[in-house]
Amino acid sequence: MKVTFFEDRNFQGRSYDCMGDCADMHSYMSRCHSCRVESGCWMMYDNPNYMGNGYFFKRGEYADYMSMFGMSNCIRSCRMIPMHRGSYRMRIYERENFMGQMYEMMDDCDNTMDRYRMSHCQSCHVMDGHWLMYEQPHYRGRMSYFRPGEYRSFSNMGGMRFMSMRRIMDSWY
């Protein structure tokens, strides 16, 4: 897994090759305006320590990602998403702390309201696979990355309420 970050747009300026999680890009470069994902899938964040808005990047060239994604700030930290082979399974809950209606998912869902009559989910338990969850239907709006684990409350994620989810598939690598 490798991504190369560049200070300026169109792969110009100083560069930094990253092959794993980086909590603070500032120690390697003062700004980052373009990147080339050589391999793997990555979550990029506009604040250090994997905070702020998250953006999903897969293999490809991003000459001016700030315009592409409507970002107002540069990438400040990044997290590598490990490849997962096998089944995908996640339980979503209507309320915090695994309360309210629960549905078990094994595939993508472009709209929780249409599929489950659930206007949004506020907690989840990811049993298998890696997932992206979006605040709006049809995989739009702000997103967050979820790896296997229990997520009892989304209120500490800026109050996001998720309405669509998709699996991060091995074909994306």
PDB file of C-alpha atoms in Angstrom:
ATOM      1  CA  MET A   1       0.000   0.000   0.000  1.00  0.00           C
ATOM      2  CA  LYS A   2       1.422   3.338  -1.014  1.00  0.00           C
ATOM      3  CA  VAL A   3       0.283   6.903  -1.578  1.00  0.00           C
ATOM      4  CA  THR A   4       2.481   9.835  -2.632  1.00  0.00           C
ATOM      5  CA  PHE A   5       1.474  13.284  -1.441  1.00  0.00           C
ATOM      6  CA  PHE A   6       2.534  16.504  -3.184  1.00  0.00           C
ATOM      7  CA  GLU A   7       2.612  20.030  -1.792  1.00  0.00           C
ATOM      8  CA  ASP A   8       1.041  21.600  -4.854  1.00  0.00           C
ATOM      9  CA  ARG A   9      -1.635  20.777  -7.388  1.00  0.00           C
ATOM     10  CA  ASN A  10      -0.822  18.609 -10.416  1.00  0.00           C
ATOM     11  CA  PHE A  11       1.814  16.580  -8.545  1.00  0.00           C
ATOM     12  CA  GLN A  12       4.198  19.516  -8.171  1.00  0.00           C
ATOM     13  CA  GLY A  13       6.404  20.600  -5.284  1.00  0.00           C
ATOM     14  CA  ARG A  14       7.921  18.460  -2.579  1.00  0.00           C
ATOM     15  CA  SER A  15       6.536  14.976  -2.154  1.00  0.00           C
ATOM     16  CA  TYR A  16       6.156  12.443   0.624  1.00  0.00           C
ATOM     17  CA  ASP A  17       5.710   8.684   0.126  1.00  0.00           C
ATOM     18  CA  CYS A  18       3.429   7.151   2.716  1.00  0.00           C
ATOM     19  CA  MET A  19       3.021   3.404   3.254  1.00  0.00           C
ATOM     20  CA  GLY A  20       0.891   3.337   6.394  1.00  0.00           C
ATOM     21  CA  ASP A  21      -1.147   5.418   8.795  1.00  0.00           C
ATOM     22  CA  CYS A  22       0.062   8.965   9.348  1.00  0.00           C
ATOM     23  CA  ALA A  23      -1.515  10.920  12.214  1.00  0.00           C
ATOM     24  CA  ASP A  24       0.074  14.266  11.312  1.00  0.00           C
ATOM     25  CA  MET A  25       1.322  15.116   7.820  1.00  0.00           C
ATOM     26  CA  HIS A  26       2.679  18.474   9.000  1.00  0.00           C
ATOM     27  CA  SER A  27       5.915  16.829  10.152  1.00  0.00           C
ATOM     28  CA  TYR A  28       6.583  15.803   6.514  1.00  0.00           C
ATOM     29  CA  MET A  29       5.189  18.751   4.549  1.00  0.00           C
ATOM     30  CA  SER A  30       3.469  22.044   5.294  1.00  0.00           C
ATOM     31  CA  ARG A  31       0.600  21.498   2.870  1.00  0.00           C
ATOM     32  CA  CYS A  32      -0.766  18.879   0.503  1.00  0.00           C
ATOM     33  CA  HIS A  33      -2.824  19.662  -2.601  1.00  0.00           C
ATOM     34  CA  SER A  34      -2.501  16.551  -4.781  1.00  0.00           C
ATOM     35  CA  CYS A  35      -1.773  12.868  -4.370  1.00  0.00           C
ATOM     36  CA  ARG A  36      -1.215   9.690  -6.311  1.00  0.00           C
ATOM     37  CA  VAL A  37      -2.571   6.488  -4.765  1.00  0.00           C
ATOM     38  CA  GLU A  38      -0.274   3.773  -6.104  1.00  0.00           C
ATOM     39  CA  SER A  39      -2.080   0.951  -4.322  1.00  0.00           C
ATOM     40  CA  GLY A  40      -4.613   0.320  -1.629  1.00  0.00           C
ATOM     41  CA  CYS A  41      -7.559   2.245  -0.267  1.00  0.00           C
ATOM     42  CA  TRP A  42      -7.159   5.156   2.116  1.00  0.00           C
ATOM     43  CA  MET A  43      -9.154   7.529   4.279  1.00  0.00           C
ATOM     44  CA  MET A  44      -7.806  11.065   4.245  1.00  0.00           C
ATOM     45  CA  TYR A  45      -8.730  13.629   6.898  1.00  0.00           C
ATOM     46  CA  ASP A  46      -8.568  17.412   6.904  1.00  0.00           C
ATOM     47  CA  ASN A  47      -7.306  17.503  10.514  1.00  0.00           C
ATOM     48  CA  PRO A  48      -4.469  15.713  12.340  1.00  0.00           C
ATOM     49  CA  ASN A  49      -5.130  12.513  14.290  1.00  0.00           C
ATOM     50  CA  TYR A  50      -7.786  11.214  11.857  1.00  0.00           C
ATOM     51  CA  MET A  51     -10.219  13.955  12.839  1.00  0.00           C
ATOM     52  CA  GLY A  52     -12.435  16.272  10.846  1.00  0.00           C
ATOM     53  CA  ASN A  53     -14.012  15.394   7.533  1.00  0.00           C
ATOM     54  CA  GLY A  54     -12.992  12.064   6.028  1.00  0.00           C
ATOM     55  CA  TYR A  55     -12.531  11.347   2.326  1.00  0.00           C
ATOM     56  CA  PHE A  56     -12.150   7.961   0.665  1.00  0.00           C
ATOM     57  CA  PHE A  57      -9.376   7.532  -1.905  1.00  0.00           C
ATOM     58  CA  LYS A  58      -8.722   4.428  -3.992  1.00  0.00           C
ATOM     59  CA  ARG A  59      -6.033   3.719  -6.586  1.00  0.00           C
ATOM     60  CA  GLY A  60      -5.730   6.661  -8.953  1.00  0.00           C
ATOM     61  CA  GLU A  61      -4.378  10.155  -9.482  1.00  0.00           C
ATOM     62  CA  TYR A  62      -5.863  13.153  -7.729  1.00  0.00           C
ATOM     63  CA  ALA A  63      -4.250  16.233  -9.331  1.00  0.00           C
ATOM     64  CA  ASP A  64      -6.556  18.678  -7.552  1.00  0.00           C
ATOM     65  CA  TYR A  65      -8.536  16.695  -5.011  1.00  0.00           C
ATOM     66  CA  MET A  66      -9.664  19.797  -3.130  1.00  0.00           C
ATOM     67  CA  SER A  67     -11.803  20.853  -6.099  1.00  0.00           C
ATOM     68  CA  MET A  68     -12.903  17.266  -6.813  1.00  0.00           C
ATOM     69  CA  PHE A  69     -14.241  16.690  -3.305  1.00  0.00           C
ATOM     70  CA  GLY A  70     -15.128  20.266  -2.384  1.00  0.00           C
ATOM     71  CA  MET A  71     -12.559  20.240   0.404  1.00  0.00           C
ATOM     72  CA  SER A  72     -11.846  23.511   2.162  1.00  0.00           C
ATOM     73  CA  ASN A  73      -8.641  22.297   3.820  1.00  0.00           C
ATOM     74  CA  CYS A  74      -5.649  20.156   2.881  1.00  0.00           C
ATOM     75  CA  ILE A  75      -5.091  16.566   3.922  1.00  0.00           C
ATOM     76  CA  ARG A  76      -3.595  16.554   7.432  1.00  0.00           C
ATOM     77  CA  SER A  77      -3.709  12.815   8.267  1.00  0.00           C
ATOM     78  CA  CYS A  78      -4.368   9.522   6.506  1.00  0.00           C
ATOM     79  CA  ARG A  79      -5.306   5.978   7.409  1.00  0.00           C
ATOM     80  CA  MET A  80      -4.667   2.895   5.307  1.00  0.00           C
ATOM     81  CA  ILE A  81      -7.676   0.600   4.910  1.00  0.00           C
ATOM     82  CA  PRO A  82      -6.581  -3.042   5.018  1.00  0.00           C
ATOM     83  CA  MET A  83      -7.884  -5.349   2.324  1.00  0.00           C
ATOM     84  CA  HIS A  84     -10.651  -7.669   3.450  1.00  0.00           C
ATOM     85  CA  ARG A  85     -11.511 -10.935   1.763  1.00  0.00           C
ATOM     86  CA  GLY A  86     -14.515 -12.831   2.943  1.00  0.00           C
ATOM     87  CA  SER A  87     -17.998 -11.985   4.069  1.00  0.00           C
ATOM     88  CA  TYR A  88     -19.313  -8.596   5.119  1.00  0.00           C
ATOM     89  CA  ARG A  89     -21.642  -8.214   8.074  1.00  0.00           C
ATOM     90  CA  MET A  90     -22.846  -5.240  10.061  1.00  0.00           C
ATOM     91  CA  ARG A  91     -25.766  -4.529  12.377  1.00  0.00           C
ATOM     92  CA  ILE A  92     -27.218  -1.038  12.305  1.00  0.00           C
ATOM     93  CA  TYR A  93     -29.386   0.398  15.074  1.00  0.00           C
ATOM     94  CA  GLU A  94     -31.927   3.171  15.072  1.00  0.00           C
ATOM     95  CA  ARG A  95     -30.669   4.629  18.374  1.00  0.00           C
ATOM     96  CA  GLU A  96     -27.463   4.956  20.362  1.00  0.00           C
ATOM     97  CA  ASN A  97     -26.149   2.059  22.454  1.00  0.00           C
ATOM     98  CA  PHE A  98     -27.610  -0.556  20.116  1.00  0.00           C
ATOM     99  CA  MET A  99     -31.206   0.415  20.945  1.00  0.00           C
ATOM    100  CA  GLY A 100     -34.282   0.639  18.766  1.00  0.00           C
ATOM    101  CA  GLN A 101     -34.791  -1.186  15.503  1.00  0.00           C
ATOM    102  CA  MET A 102     -31.882  -3.385  14.406  1.00  0.00           C
ATOM    103  CA  TYR A 103     -31.109  -4.660  10.930  1.00  0.00           C
ATOM    104  CA  GLU A 104     -28.279  -6.923   9.844  1.00  0.00           C
ATOM    105  CA  MET A 105     -26.621  -6.003   6.573  1.00  0.00           C
ATOM    106  CA  MET A 106     -24.428  -8.094   4.320  1.00  0.00           C
ATOM    107  CA  ASP A 107     -24.473  -5.868   1.239  1.00  0.00           C
ATOM    108  CA  ASP A 108     -24.599  -2.202   0.264  1.00  0.00           C
ATOM    109  CA  CYS A 109     -27.621  -0.075   1.134  1.00  0.00           C
ATOM    110  CA  ASP A 110     -28.172   3.132  -0.812  1.00  0.00           C
ATOM    111  CA  ASN A 111     -31.068   4.307   1.348  1.00  0.00           C
ATOM    112  CA  THR A 112     -31.964   3.046   4.837  1.00  0.00           C
ATOM    113  CA  MET A 113     -35.356   4.748   4.672  1.00  0.00           C
ATOM    114  CA  ASP A 114     -36.390   2.929   1.492  1.00  0.00           C
ATOM    115  CA  ARG A 115     -35.015  -0.453   2.541  1.00  0.00           C
ATOM    116  CA  TYR A 116     -35.738  -0.551   6.268  1.00  0.00           C
ATOM    117  CA  ARG A 117     -38.070   2.400   6.931  1.00  0.00           C
ATOM    118  CA  MET A 118     -35.299   3.724   9.169  1.00  0.00           C
ATOM    119  CA  SER A 119     -34.664   7.448   8.740  1.00  0.00           C
ATOM    120  CA  HIS A 120     -31.074   7.128  10.014  1.00  0.00           C
ATOM    121  CA  CYS A 121     -28.942   4.956  12.243  1.00  0.00           C
ATOM    122  CA  GLN A 122     -27.116   6.120  15.365  1.00  0.00           C
ATOM    123  CA  SER A 123     -25.035   3.071  16.326  1.00  0.00           C
ATOM    124  CA  CYS A 124     -23.637  -0.030  14.661  1.00  0.00           C
ATOM    125  CA  HIS A 125     -21.655  -3.194  15.203  1.00  0.00           C
ATOM    126  CA  VAL A 126     -19.339  -4.139  12.345  1.00  0.00           C
ATOM    127  CA  MET A 127     -18.675  -7.861  12.564  1.00  0.00           C
ATOM    128  CA  ASP A 128     -16.942  -8.463   9.206  1.00  0.00           C
ATOM    129  CA  GLY A 129     -15.407  -6.262   6.555  1.00  0.00           C
ATOM    130  CA  HIS A 130     -14.726  -2.569   6.159  1.00  0.00           C
ATOM    131  CA  TRP A 131     -17.546  -0.127   5.427  1.00  0.00           C
ATOM    132  CA  LEU A 132     -18.152   3.478   4.395  1.00  0.00           C
ATOM    133  CA  MET A 133     -21.233   5.181   5.800  1.00  0.00           C
ATOM    134  CA  TYR A 134     -22.707   8.372   4.346  1.00  0.00           C
ATOM    135  CA  GLU A 135     -24.935  11.019   5.887  1.00  0.00           C
ATOM    136  CA  GLN A 136     -27.252  11.144   2.865  1.00  0.00           C
ATOM    137  CA  PRO A 137     -28.920   8.504   0.695  1.00  0.00           C
ATOM    138  CA  HIS A 138     -27.206   7.255  -2.468  1.00  0.00           C
ATOM    139  CA  TYR A 139     -23.706   7.482  -0.980  1.00  0.00           C
ATOM    140  CA  ARG A 140     -23.637  11.279  -0.802  1.00  0.00           C
ATOM    141  CA  GLY A 141     -22.556  13.816   1.770  1.00  0.00           C
ATOM    142  CA  ARG A 142     -19.991  13.429   4.495  1.00  0.00           C
ATOM    143  CA  MET A 143     -18.677   9.928   5.065  1.00  0.00           C
ATOM    144  CA  SER A 144     -17.011   7.888   7.764  1.00  0.00           C
ATOM    145  CA  TYR A 145     -14.960   4.719   7.677  1.00  0.00           C
ATOM    146  CA  PHE A 146     -15.881   1.788   9.921  1.00  0.00           C
ATOM    147  CA  ARG A 147     -13.682  -1.228  10.579  1.00  0.00           C
ATOM    148  CA  PRO A 148     -14.738  -4.231  12.687  1.00  0.00           C
ATOM    149  CA  GLY A 149     -15.832  -3.108  16.139  1.00  0.00           C
ATOM    150  CA  GLU A 150     -18.678  -1.672  18.173  1.00  0.00           C
ATOM    151  CA  TYR A 151     -19.757   1.923  17.626  1.00  0.00           C
ATOM    152  CA  ARG A 152     -22.212   2.780  20.404  1.00  0.00           C
ATOM    153  CA  SER A 153     -22.806   6.418  19.492  1.00  0.00           C
ATOM    154  CA  PHE A 154     -22.235   8.606  16.460  1.00  0.00           C
ATOM    155  CA  SER A 155     -22.775  11.810  18.463  1.00  0.00           C
ATOM    156  CA  ASN A 156     -19.008  12.130  18.974  1.00  0.00           C
ATOM    157  CA  MET A 157     -18.630  12.173  15.163  1.00  0.00           C
ATOM    158  CA  GLY A 158     -20.048  15.646  14.753  1.00  0.00           C
ATOM    159  CA  GLY A 159     -23.619  14.488  15.194  1.00  0.00           C
ATOM    160  CA  MET A 160     -23.650  12.628  11.895  1.00  0.00           C
ATOM    161  CA  ARG A 161     -26.621  10.417  11.145  1.00  0.00           C
ATOM    162  CA  PHE A 162     -26.005   7.879   8.446  1.00  0.00           C
ATOM    163  CA  MET A 163     -28.499   7.043   5.709  1.00  0.00           C
ATOM    164  CA  SER A 164     -26.485   4.892   3.268  1.00  0.00           C
ATOM    165  CA  MET A 165     -23.644   2.384   3.603  1.00  0.00           C
ATOM    166  CA  ARG A 166     -21.347   0.488   1.257  1.00  0.00           C
ATOM    167  CA  ARG A 167     -18.704  -2.198   1.583  1.00  0.00           C
ATOM    168  CA  ILE A 168     -15.099  -1.451   0.701  1.00  0.00           C
ATOM    169  CA  MET A 169     -14.560  -4.260  -1.779  1.00  0.00           C
ATOM    170  CA  ASP A 170     -11.257  -5.958  -2.616  1.00  0.00           C
ATOM    171  CA  SER A 171     -11.800  -5.060  -6.302  1.00  0.00           C
ATOM    172  CA  TRP A 172     -11.202  -1.407  -5.346  1.00  0.00           C
ATOM    173  CA  TYR A 173      -7.576  -2.163  -4.463  1.00  0.00           C
TER     174      TYR A 173
END
